[in-house]
């Protein structure tokens, strides 16, 4: 698969390092390697393609949401403080850039599911289990699980698909102490976040965390874990409206309408056979998607 990404902007004081489908990473131009500038673009990806046009404001909305969660999660995180010594954030990306400590990332995507849906539900239907965790028979798409489950994925190198793995496989990848800390920390953050979201009328169905280790840290957290990447955003998580979810008279698709790019996925599924390049998104799909991202931020962060 070839994804053509737009040339990332040149930023004063920073050199471009790498662009993922959604974010552009920069390192300090002075050659220091302790920090990273993570710039969330307005790009939206679905089915492994970056789509056109971008969603105006998406990068800023997701950055604000991620920062809001970082401030509420009781785990060391990658945000570099104002006095970190990193170059200043360039004004043109100020609302969607994050200065972080540059970490050594663990190659495990820490997925937690409080509900069974998406790829987890697909795997359950085939095998009765998700990532080696056996689940009771008869569960349906969107059912809440008795207790959230940790279903890690191997973070594949650039261009390859991430792959669901068992906990035992994650132990082989990062060792028992780190694998256990990744699982327990992820489940703990998820439980607290789910409760906070519920107070605001939102169901946190599932999410993905990424952690790294700071090779320069003097006082690391448990097993040296530092929470990194984006947290609990609508790109990394599935959120449902609690009232719609509870209304079992509604069609399933409406109960499980998530605060993310589901609108984009649904439109693409109806208008594209997944061969060749995807068609451009119509203006109303772009504006509906933007509104959906904005609504989640508003719902969660309103005092
Ligand atoms: P894609 O989303 O295109 O499949 P990706 O997830 O690698 O690829 P992005 O999410 O756009 O791309 O880019 C963010 C990258 O930065 C990820 O590889 C993530 O693991 C990494 N990252 C996030 N925080 C840090 C950090 N503090 N230190 C080092 N790397 C980080
Ligand atoms: Mg990513």
mmCIF file of C-alpha atoms and ligand atoms in Angstrom:
data_model
loop_
_atom_site.group_PDB
_atom_site.id
_atom_site.type_symbol
_atom_site.label_atom_id
_atom_site.label_comp_id
_atom_site.label_asym_id
_atom_site.label_seq_id
_atom_site.Cartn_x
_atom_site.Cartn_y
_atom_site.Cartn_z
ATOM 1 C CA UNK A 1 0.000 0.000 0.000
ATOM 2 C CA UNK A 2 1.348 3.383 -0.917
ATOM 3 C CA UNK A 3 0.071 6.300 1.062
ATOM 4 C CA UNK A 4 0.958 9.672 -0.349
ATOM 5 C CA UNK A 5 1.317 12.185 2.418
ATOM 6 C CA UNK A 6 1.532 15.915 1.840
ATOM 7 C CA UNK A 7 4.979 17.386 2.459
ATOM 8 C CA UNK A 8 5.005 18.371 6.137
ATOM 9 C CA UNK A 9 5.561 22.046 6.862
ATOM 10 C CA UNK A 10 9.053 23.265 7.688
ATOM 11 C CA UNK A 11 9.082 24.442 11.274
ATOM 12 C CA UNK A 12 11.520 26.886 12.799
ATOM 13 C CA UNK A 13 13.859 25.210 15.286
ATOM 14 C CA UNK A 14 12.739 21.682 14.359
ATOM 15 C CA UNK A 15 13.663 19.158 11.670
ATOM 16 C CA UNK A 16 11.105 16.800 10.221
ATOM 17 C CA UNK A 17 11.787 13.198 11.276
ATOM 18 C CA UNK A 18 8.830 11.057 10.218
ATOM 19 C CA UNK A 19 5.204 11.287 9.220
ATOM 20 C CA UNK A 20 2.626 8.697 10.166
ATOM 21 C CA UNK A 21 -0.771 8.637 8.559
ATOM 22 C CA UNK A 22 -2.002 11.298 10.939
ATOM 23 C CA UNK A 23 0.907 12.906 12.768
ATOM 24 C CA UNK A 24 4.180 14.560 11.785
ATOM 25 C CA UNK A 25 7.165 14.148 14.089
ATOM 26 C CA UNK A 26 10.041 16.616 14.387
ATOM 27 C CA UNK A 27 13.324 16.652 16.305
ATOM 28 C CA UNK A 28 15.170 19.727 17.582
ATOM 29 C CA UNK A 29 17.241 21.304 14.818
ATOM 30 C CA UNK A 30 20.132 21.784 17.279
ATOM 31 C CA UNK A 31 20.786 18.049 17.164
ATOM 32 C CA UNK A 32 19.665 17.264 20.711
ATOM 33 C CA UNK A 33 17.734 14.026 20.957
ATOM 34 C CA UNK A 34 15.814 14.367 24.214
ATOM 35 C CA UNK A 35 12.625 15.780 22.719
ATOM 36 C CA UNK A 36 10.125 15.291 19.980
ATOM 37 C CA UNK A 37 7.529 17.629 18.526
ATOM 38 C CA UNK A 38 4.385 15.683 17.668
ATOM 39 C CA UNK A 39 2.143 17.658 15.316
ATOM 40 C CA UNK A 40 -1.373 16.306 14.867
ATOM 41 C CA UNK A 41 -2.459 17.029 11.317
ATOM 42 C CA UNK A 42 -6.034 17.362 10.097
ATOM 43 C CA UNK A 43 -5.581 14.202 8.039
ATOM 44 C CA UNK A 44 -8.136 11.469 8.461
ATOM 45 C CA UNK A 45 -7.356 7.865 7.637
ATOM 46 C CA UNK A 46 -9.686 4.928 7.103
ATOM 47 C CA UNK A 47 -9.046 1.426 5.802
ATOM 48 C CA UNK A 48 -5.308 2.259 5.825
ATOM 49 C CA UNK A 49 -5.663 5.162 3.412
ATOM 50 C CA UNK A 50 -5.214 8.835 4.090
ATOM 51 C CA UNK A 51 -8.288 10.548 2.707
ATOM 52 C CA UNK A 52 -8.924 13.831 0.993
ATOM 53 C CA UNK A 53 -9.796 16.456 1.988
ATOM 54 C CA UNK A 54 -8.536 16.855 5.580
ATOM 55 C CA UNK A 55 -10.993 17.639 8.400
ATOM 56 C CA UNK A 56 -10.523 21.299 9.424
ATOM 57 C CA UNK A 57 -9.694 21.632 13.121
ATOM 58 C CA UNK A 58 -9.264 17.889 13.724
ATOM 59 C CA UNK A 59 -5.618 18.152 14.811
ATOM 60 C CA UNK A 60 -6.399 20.853 17.363
ATOM 61 C CA UNK A 61 -9.498 19.057 18.717
ATOM 62 C CA UNK A 62 -7.614 15.798 19.241
ATOM 63 C CA UNK A 63 -4.602 17.528 20.762
ATOM 64 C CA UNK A 64 -6.835 19.344 23.242
ATOM 65 C CA UNK A 65 -8.628 16.129 24.177
ATOM 66 C CA UNK A 66 -5.377 14.211 24.612
ATOM 67 C CA UNK A 67 -3.929 16.928 26.840
ATOM 68 C CA UNK A 68 -7.129 17.047 28.883
ATOM 69 C CA UNK A 69 -6.820 13.312 29.565
ATOM 70 C CA UNK A 70 -3.090 13.458 30.281
ATOM 71 C CA UNK A 71 -3.847 15.960 33.048
ATOM 72 C CA UNK A 72 -6.315 13.508 34.604
ATOM 73 C CA UNK A 73 -4.365 10.279 34.365
ATOM 74 C CA UNK A 74 -2.264 9.360 37.302
ATOM 75 C CA UNK A 75 0.636 7.810 35.346
ATOM 76 C CA UNK A 76 3.913 9.471 34.274
ATOM 77 C CA UNK A 77 3.463 10.831 30.744
ATOM 78 C CA UNK A 78 5.614 12.050 27.900
ATOM 79 C CA UNK A 79 4.652 15.735 28.005
ATOM 80 C CA UNK A 80 7.744 17.894 28.363
ATOM 81 C CA UNK A 81 7.242 20.756 30.792
ATOM 82 C CA UNK A 82 7.570 24.395 29.775
ATOM 83 C CA UNK A 83 11.132 24.513 31.151
ATOM 84 C CA UNK A 84 12.283 21.339 29.402
ATOM 85 C CA UNK A 85 14.926 23.086 27.327
ATOM 86 C CA UNK A 86 13.264 22.008 24.070
ATOM 87 C CA UNK A 87 12.965 24.595 21.292
ATOM 88 C CA UNK A 88 9.738 26.644 21.450
ATOM 89 C CA UNK A 89 6.592 25.417 19.700
ATOM 90 C CA UNK A 90 6.255 27.179 16.346
ATOM 91 C CA UNK A 91 3.241 29.498 16.348
ATOM 92 C CA UNK A 92 1.703 28.067 13.175
ATOM 93 C CA UNK A 93 1.153 24.654 14.813
ATOM 94 C CA UNK A 94 0.732 25.797 18.423
ATOM 95 C CA UNK A 95 -2.831 24.467 18.846
ATOM 96 C CA UNK A 96 -2.024 20.991 17.545
ATOM 97 C CA UNK A 97 1.574 20.369 18.574
ATOM 98 C CA UNK A 98 2.890 18.610 21.655
ATOM 99 C CA UNK A 99 6.467 18.788 22.909
ATOM 100 C CA UNK A 100 7.294 15.404 24.358
ATOM 101 C CA UNK A 101 10.179 13.578 25.889
ATOM 102 C CA UNK A 102 11.596 11.347 23.208
ATOM 103 C CA UNK A 103 11.070 7.815 24.416
ATOM 104 C CA UNK A 104 12.048 4.338 23.417
ATOM 105 C CA UNK A 105 8.624 2.992 22.536
ATOM 106 C CA UNK A 106 7.555 -0.537 23.441
ATOM 107 C CA UNK A 107 6.405 -2.385 20.313
ATOM 108 C CA UNK A 108 3.066 -3.233 21.906
ATOM 109 C CA UNK A 109 -0.189 -1.409 21.347
ATOM 110 C CA UNK A 110 -2.045 -1.691 24.621
ATOM 111 C CA UNK A 111 -5.669 -2.181 23.617
ATOM 112 C CA UNK A 112 -8.329 -2.345 26.317
ATOM 113 C CA UNK A 113 -11.887 -3.330 25.507
ATOM 114 C CA UNK A 114 -14.805 -2.640 27.780
ATOM 115 C CA UNK A 115 -17.200 -3.731 25.063
ATOM 116 C CA UNK A 116 -16.993 -6.281 22.308
ATOM 117 C CA UNK A 117 -17.165 -4.660 18.866
ATOM 118 C CA UNK A 118 -15.102 -3.983 15.748
ATOM 119 C CA UNK A 119 -12.131 -6.281 15.163
ATOM 120 C CA UNK A 120 -12.558 -7.771 18.653
ATOM 121 C CA UNK A 121 -16.083 -8.863 17.865
ATOM 122 C CA UNK A 122 -14.953 -10.245 14.492
ATOM 123 C CA UNK A 123 -12.246 -12.324 16.183
ATOM 124 C CA UNK A 124 -14.711 -13.511 18.847
ATOM 125 C CA UNK A 125 -17.178 -14.631 16.173
ATOM 126 C CA UNK A 126 -14.470 -16.672 14.457
ATOM 127 C CA UNK A 127 -12.802 -18.148 17.522
ATOM 128 C CA UNK A 128 -14.843 -17.454 20.662
ATOM 129 C CA UNK A 129 -11.861 -15.559 22.058
ATOM 130 C CA UNK A 130 -10.014 -12.260 21.635
ATOM 131 C CA UNK A 131 -6.212 -12.310 21.815
ATOM 132 C CA UNK A 132 -6.401 -15.666 23.552
ATOM 133 C CA UNK A 133 -8.973 -14.550 26.122
ATOM 134 C CA UNK A 134 -11.940 -16.905 26.022
ATOM 135 C CA UNK A 135 -15.283 -15.122 26.315
ATOM 136 C CA UNK A 136 -18.745 -16.465 27.152
ATOM 137 C CA UNK A 137 -20.822 -17.744 24.219
ATOM 138 C CA UNK A 138 -23.657 -15.704 22.768
ATOM 139 C CA UNK A 139 -22.213 -12.188 23.022
ATOM 140 C CA UNK A 140 -23.428 -9.723 20.440
ATOM 141 C CA UNK A 141 -21.842 -6.772 18.732
ATOM 142 C CA UNK A 142 -21.553 -3.921 21.230
ATOM 143 C CA UNK A 143 -22.162 -5.952 24.380
ATOM 144 C CA UNK A 144 -20.373 -4.662 27.459
ATOM 145 C CA UNK A 145 -17.950 -7.144 28.981
ATOM 146 C CA UNK A 146 -18.228 -8.097 32.636
ATOM 147 C CA UNK A 147 -14.716 -6.788 33.137
ATOM 148 C CA UNK A 148 -12.609 -4.884 30.571
ATOM 149 C CA UNK A 149 -10.056 -7.088 28.813
ATOM 150 C CA UNK A 150 -6.501 -6.322 27.718
ATOM 151 C CA UNK A 151 -5.974 -7.375 24.104
ATOM 152 C CA UNK A 152 -2.501 -6.260 22.999
ATOM 153 C CA UNK A 153 -1.319 -5.876 19.440
ATOM 154 C CA UNK A 154 2.177 -6.023 18.047
ATOM 155 C CA UNK A 155 3.068 -2.604 16.679
ATOM 156 C CA UNK A 156 4.279 -3.598 13.255
ATOM 157 C CA UNK A 157 7.093 -1.683 11.565
ATOM 158 C CA UNK A 158 6.135 1.072 9.143
ATOM 159 C CA UNK A 159 3.726 0.020 6.429
ATOM 160 C CA UNK A 160 2.817 -3.337 7.949
ATOM 161 C CA UNK A 161 -0.413 -4.203 9.706
ATOM 162 C CA UNK A 162 -0.528 -4.352 13.473
ATOM 163 C CA UNK A 163 -1.329 -7.841 14.629
ATOM 164 C CA UNK A 164 -3.358 -8.963 17.626
ATOM 165 C CA UNK A 165 -1.243 -11.005 20.019
ATOM 166 C CA UNK A 166 -1.702 -12.929 23.231
ATOM 167 C CA UNK A 167 -0.383 -11.662 26.546
ATOM 168 C CA UNK A 168 2.207 -14.473 26.435
ATOM 169 C CA UNK A 169 3.484 -13.161 23.105
ATOM 170 C CA UNK A 170 3.809 -9.676 24.611
ATOM 171 C CA UNK A 171 5.953 -11.220 27.368
ATOM 172 C CA UNK A 172 8.248 -12.607 24.681
ATOM 173 C CA UNK A 173 8.467 -9.166 23.088
ATOM 174 C CA UNK A 174 9.151 -6.978 26.134
ATOM 175 C CA UNK A 175 9.773 -9.310 29.075
ATOM 176 C CA UNK A 176 7.474 -10.339 31.896
ATOM 177 C CA UNK A 177 7.883 -7.289 34.125
ATOM 178 C CA UNK A 178 7.159 -4.756 31.395
ATOM 179 C CA UNK A 179 4.375 -6.818 29.806
ATOM 180 C CA UNK A 180 2.638 -7.129 33.163
ATOM 181 C CA UNK A 181 3.044 -3.427 33.876
ATOM 182 C CA UNK A 182 1.691 -2.551 30.422
ATOM 183 C CA UNK A 183 -1.379 -4.683 31.015
ATOM 184 C CA UNK A 184 -2.077 -3.589 34.582
ATOM 185 C CA UNK A 185 -1.440 0.101 33.902
ATOM 186 C CA UNK A 186 -3.634 0.042 30.799
ATOM 187 C CA UNK A 187 -6.503 -1.630 32.652
ATOM 188 C CA UNK A 188 -6.176 0.821 35.524
ATOM 189 C CA UNK A 189 -6.236 3.898 33.276
ATOM 190 C CA UNK A 190 -9.149 2.474 31.329
ATOM 191 C CA UNK A 191 -11.247 1.856 34.447
ATOM 192 C CA UNK A 192 -10.751 5.419 35.679
ATOM 193 C CA UNK A 193 -11.361 6.940 32.240
ATOM 194 C CA UNK A 194 -14.482 4.873 31.676
ATOM 195 C CA UNK A 195 -15.940 6.084 34.944
ATOM 196 C CA UNK A 196 -15.153 9.707 34.166
ATOM 197 C CA UNK A 197 -16.685 9.379 30.695
ATOM 198 C CA UNK A 198 -19.786 7.726 32.142
ATOM 199 C CA UNK A 199 -20.335 10.724 34.419
ATOM 200 C CA UNK A 200 -20.553 12.780 31.254
ATOM 201 C CA UNK A 201 -23.012 10.536 29.472
ATOM 202 C CA UNK A 202 -20.431 8.836 27.280
ATOM 203 C CA UNK A 203 -19.547 5.135 27.088
ATOM 204 C CA UNK A 204 -15.840 4.474 26.587
ATOM 205 C CA UNK A 205 -16.081 1.229 24.603
ATOM 206 C CA UNK A 206 -12.402 0.611 23.889
ATOM 207 C CA UNK A 207 -9.082 2.350 23.451
ATOM 208 C CA UNK A 208 -5.421 1.917 22.685
ATOM 209 C CA UNK A 209 -2.495 3.196 24.725
ATOM 210 C CA UNK A 210 1.173 3.326 23.810
ATOM 211 C CA UNK A 211 3.968 3.459 26.341
ATOM 212 C CA UNK A 212 7.681 4.048 26.168
ATOM 213 C CA UNK A 213 10.656 4.229 28.453
ATOM 214 C CA UNK A 214 12.723 7.365 28.966
ATOM 215 C CA UNK A 215 16.373 6.377 28.643
ATOM 216 C CA UNK A 216 17.330 9.571 30.511
ATOM 217 C CA UNK A 217 14.827 9.426 33.377
ATOM 218 C CA UNK A 218 16.145 9.506 36.915
ATOM 219 C CA UNK A 219 12.925 8.400 38.596
ATOM 220 C CA UNK A 220 10.939 6.147 36.284
ATOM 221 C CA UNK A 221 7.433 4.906 37.105
ATOM 222 C CA UNK A 222 6.550 1.217 37.529
ATOM 223 C CA UNK A 223 8.825 -0.785 35.213
ATOM 224 C CA UNK A 224 9.848 2.613 33.790
ATOM 225 C CA UNK A 225 6.585 3.051 31.901
ATOM 226 C CA UNK A 226 5.791 6.466 30.463
ATOM 227 C CA UNK A 227 2.410 7.001 28.831
ATOM 228 C CA UNK A 228 2.995 8.420 25.337
ATOM 229 C CA UNK A 229 1.411 9.044 21.964
ATOM 230 C CA UNK A 230 -2.180 10.352 22.050
ATOM 231 C CA UNK A 231 -4.494 9.232 24.840
ATOM 232 C CA UNK A 232 -8.201 8.525 24.766
ATOM 233 C CA UNK A 233 -8.824 10.577 21.637
ATOM 234 C CA UNK A 234 -11.469 9.763 19.087
ATOM 235 C CA UNK A 235 -8.713 8.437 16.823
ATOM 236 C CA UNK A 236 -7.466 5.968 19.433
ATOM 237 C CA UNK A 237 -10.769 5.127 21.115
ATOM 238 C CA UNK A 238 -14.376 4.268 20.534
ATOM 239 C CA UNK A 239 -16.904 6.343 22.445
ATOM 240 C CA UNK A 240 -20.692 5.965 22.332
ATOM 241 C CA UNK A 241 -23.450 8.227 23.508
ATOM 242 C CA UNK A 242 -24.699 6.601 26.724
ATOM 243 C CA UNK A 243 -28.376 7.456 26.174
ATOM 244 C CA UNK A 244 -28.401 6.066 22.621
ATOM 245 C CA UNK A 245 -26.471 2.989 23.752
ATOM 246 C CA UNK A 246 -29.014 2.278 26.467
ATOM 247 C CA UNK A 247 -31.971 2.624 24.082
ATOM 248 C CA UNK A 248 -32.324 -0.955 22.919
ATOM 249 C CA UNK A 249 -35.252 0.007 20.668
ATOM 250 C CA UNK A 250 -32.811 1.811 18.378
ATOM 251 C CA UNK A 251 -31.104 -0.031 15.516
ATOM 252 C CA UNK A 252 -27.678 -1.287 16.550
ATOM 253 C CA UNK A 253 -25.873 1.087 14.194
ATOM 254 C CA UNK A 254 -27.441 4.062 15.956
ATOM 255 C CA UNK A 255 -26.779 2.739 19.442
ATOM 256 C CA UNK A 256 -23.139 2.176 18.532
ATOM 257 C CA UNK A 257 -22.578 5.366 16.500
ATOM 258 C CA UNK A 258 -19.164 6.370 17.739
ATOM 259 C CA UNK A 259 -17.704 9.828 18.242
ATOM 260 C CA UNK A 260 -15.036 9.255 15.646
ATOM 261 C CA UNK A 261 -14.595 8.769 11.931
ATOM 262 C CA UNK A 262 -17.419 6.226 11.700
ATOM 263 C CA UNK A 263 -19.230 8.697 9.428
ATOM 264 C CA UNK A 264 -16.233 8.567 7.097
ATOM 265 C CA UNK A 265 -16.011 4.780 7.216
ATOM 266 C CA UNK A 266 -19.715 4.367 6.526
ATOM 267 C CA UNK A 267 -19.657 6.779 3.597
ATOM 268 C CA UNK A 268 -16.568 5.118 2.129
ATOM 269 C CA UNK A 269 -18.021 1.639 2.511
ATOM 270 C CA UNK A 270 -21.049 2.740 0.509
ATOM 271 C CA UNK A 271 -19.088 4.573 -2.196
ATOM 272 C CA UNK A 272 -15.855 2.676 -2.672
ATOM 273 C CA UNK A 273 -15.031 -0.976 -3.356
ATOM 274 C CA UNK A 274 -11.595 -0.631 -1.687
ATOM 275 C CA UNK A 275 -9.716 -1.021 -4.940
ATOM 276 C CA UNK A 276 -7.677 1.869 -6.251
ATOM 277 C CA UNK A 277 -7.609 5.237 -4.548
ATOM 278 C CA UNK A 278 -10.571 6.194 -2.331
ATOM 279 C CA UNK A 279 -12.874 8.955 -3.608
ATOM 280 C CA UNK A 280 -12.732 12.435 -2.083
ATOM 281 C CA UNK A 281 -15.066 12.981 0.850
ATOM 282 C CA UNK A 282 -18.035 15.257 0.150
ATOM 283 C CA UNK A 283 -18.256 18.517 2.084
ATOM 284 C CA UNK A 284 -21.150 17.360 4.269
ATOM 285 C CA UNK A 285 -19.244 14.269 5.396
ATOM 286 C CA UNK A 286 -16.288 16.486 6.296
ATOM 287 C CA UNK A 287 -18.444 18.890 8.295
ATOM 288 C CA UNK A 288 -20.400 16.116 10.042
ATOM 289 C CA UNK A 289 -17.145 14.436 11.028
ATOM 290 C CA UNK A 290 -15.738 17.667 12.387
ATOM 291 C CA UNK A 291 -18.927 18.270 14.360
ATOM 292 C CA UNK A 292 -18.759 14.780 15.817
ATOM 293 C CA UNK A 293 -15.152 15.279 17.016
ATOM 294 C CA UNK A 294 -16.094 18.670 18.472
ATOM 295 C CA UNK A 295 -19.135 17.227 20.241
ATOM 296 C CA UNK A 296 -17.059 14.596 22.037
ATOM 297 C CA UNK A 297 -14.565 17.206 23.244
ATOM 298 C CA UNK A 298 -17.407 19.404 24.451
ATOM 299 C CA UNK A 299 -19.217 16.530 26.181
ATOM 300 C CA UNK A 300 -16.155 15.254 28.000
ATOM 301 C CA UNK A 301 -14.488 18.494 28.960
ATOM 302 C CA UNK A 302 -17.500 20.693 29.810
ATOM 303 C CA UNK A 303 -17.212 21.569 33.485
HETATM 304 P P1 LIG B 1 0.126 5.084 11.374
HETATM 305 O O1 LIG B 1 -0.830 5.788 12.319
HETATM 306 O O2 LIG B 1 0.304 5.792 10.083
HETATM 307 O O3 LIG B 1 -0.129 3.614 11.247
HETATM 308 P P2 LIG B 1 1.938 5.669 13.363
HETATM 309 O O4 LIG B 1 0.974 5.273 14.422
HETATM 310 O O5 LIG B 1 3.345 5.256 13.493
HETATM 311 O O6 LIG B 1 1.535 5.126 12.009
HETATM 312 P P3 LIG B 1 1.327 8.407 13.950
HETATM 313 O O7 LIG B 1 0.395 7.962 15.011
HETATM 314 O O8 LIG B 1 0.879 9.408 12.965
HETATM 315 O O9 LIG B 1 1.866 7.214 13.111
HETATM 316 O O10 LIG B 1 2.690 8.955 14.595
HETATM 317 C C1 LIG B 1 3.013 8.913 15.935
HETATM 318 C C2 LIG B 1 4.276 8.071 16.163
HETATM 319 O O11 LIG B 1 5.033 8.632 17.228
HETATM 320 C C3 LIG B 1 3.948 6.650 16.572
HETATM 321 O O12 LIG B 1 4.856 5.766 15.931
HETATM 322 C C4 LIG B 1 4.199 6.645 18.085
HETATM 323 O O13 LIG B 1 4.561 5.376 18.565
HETATM 324 C C5 LIG B 1 5.337 7.624 18.207
HETATM 325 N N1 LIG B 1 5.441 8.333 19.485
HETATM 326 C C6 LIG B 1 4.443 8.912 20.199
HETATM 327 N N2 LIG B 1 4.913 9.503 21.318
HETATM 328 C C7 LIG B 1 6.257 9.306 21.318
HETATM 329 C C8 LIG B 1 7.334 9.689 22.219
HETATM 330 N N3 LIG B 1 7.103 10.405 23.313
HETATM 331 N N4 LIG B 1 8.584 9.296 21.893
HETATM 332 C C9 LIG B 1 8.825 8.577 20.769
HETATM 333 N N5 LIG B 1 7.873 8.206 19.887
HETATM 334 C C10 LIG B 1 6.603 8.558 20.153
HETATM 335 MG MG1 LIG B 2 -0.500 6.079 15.710
#
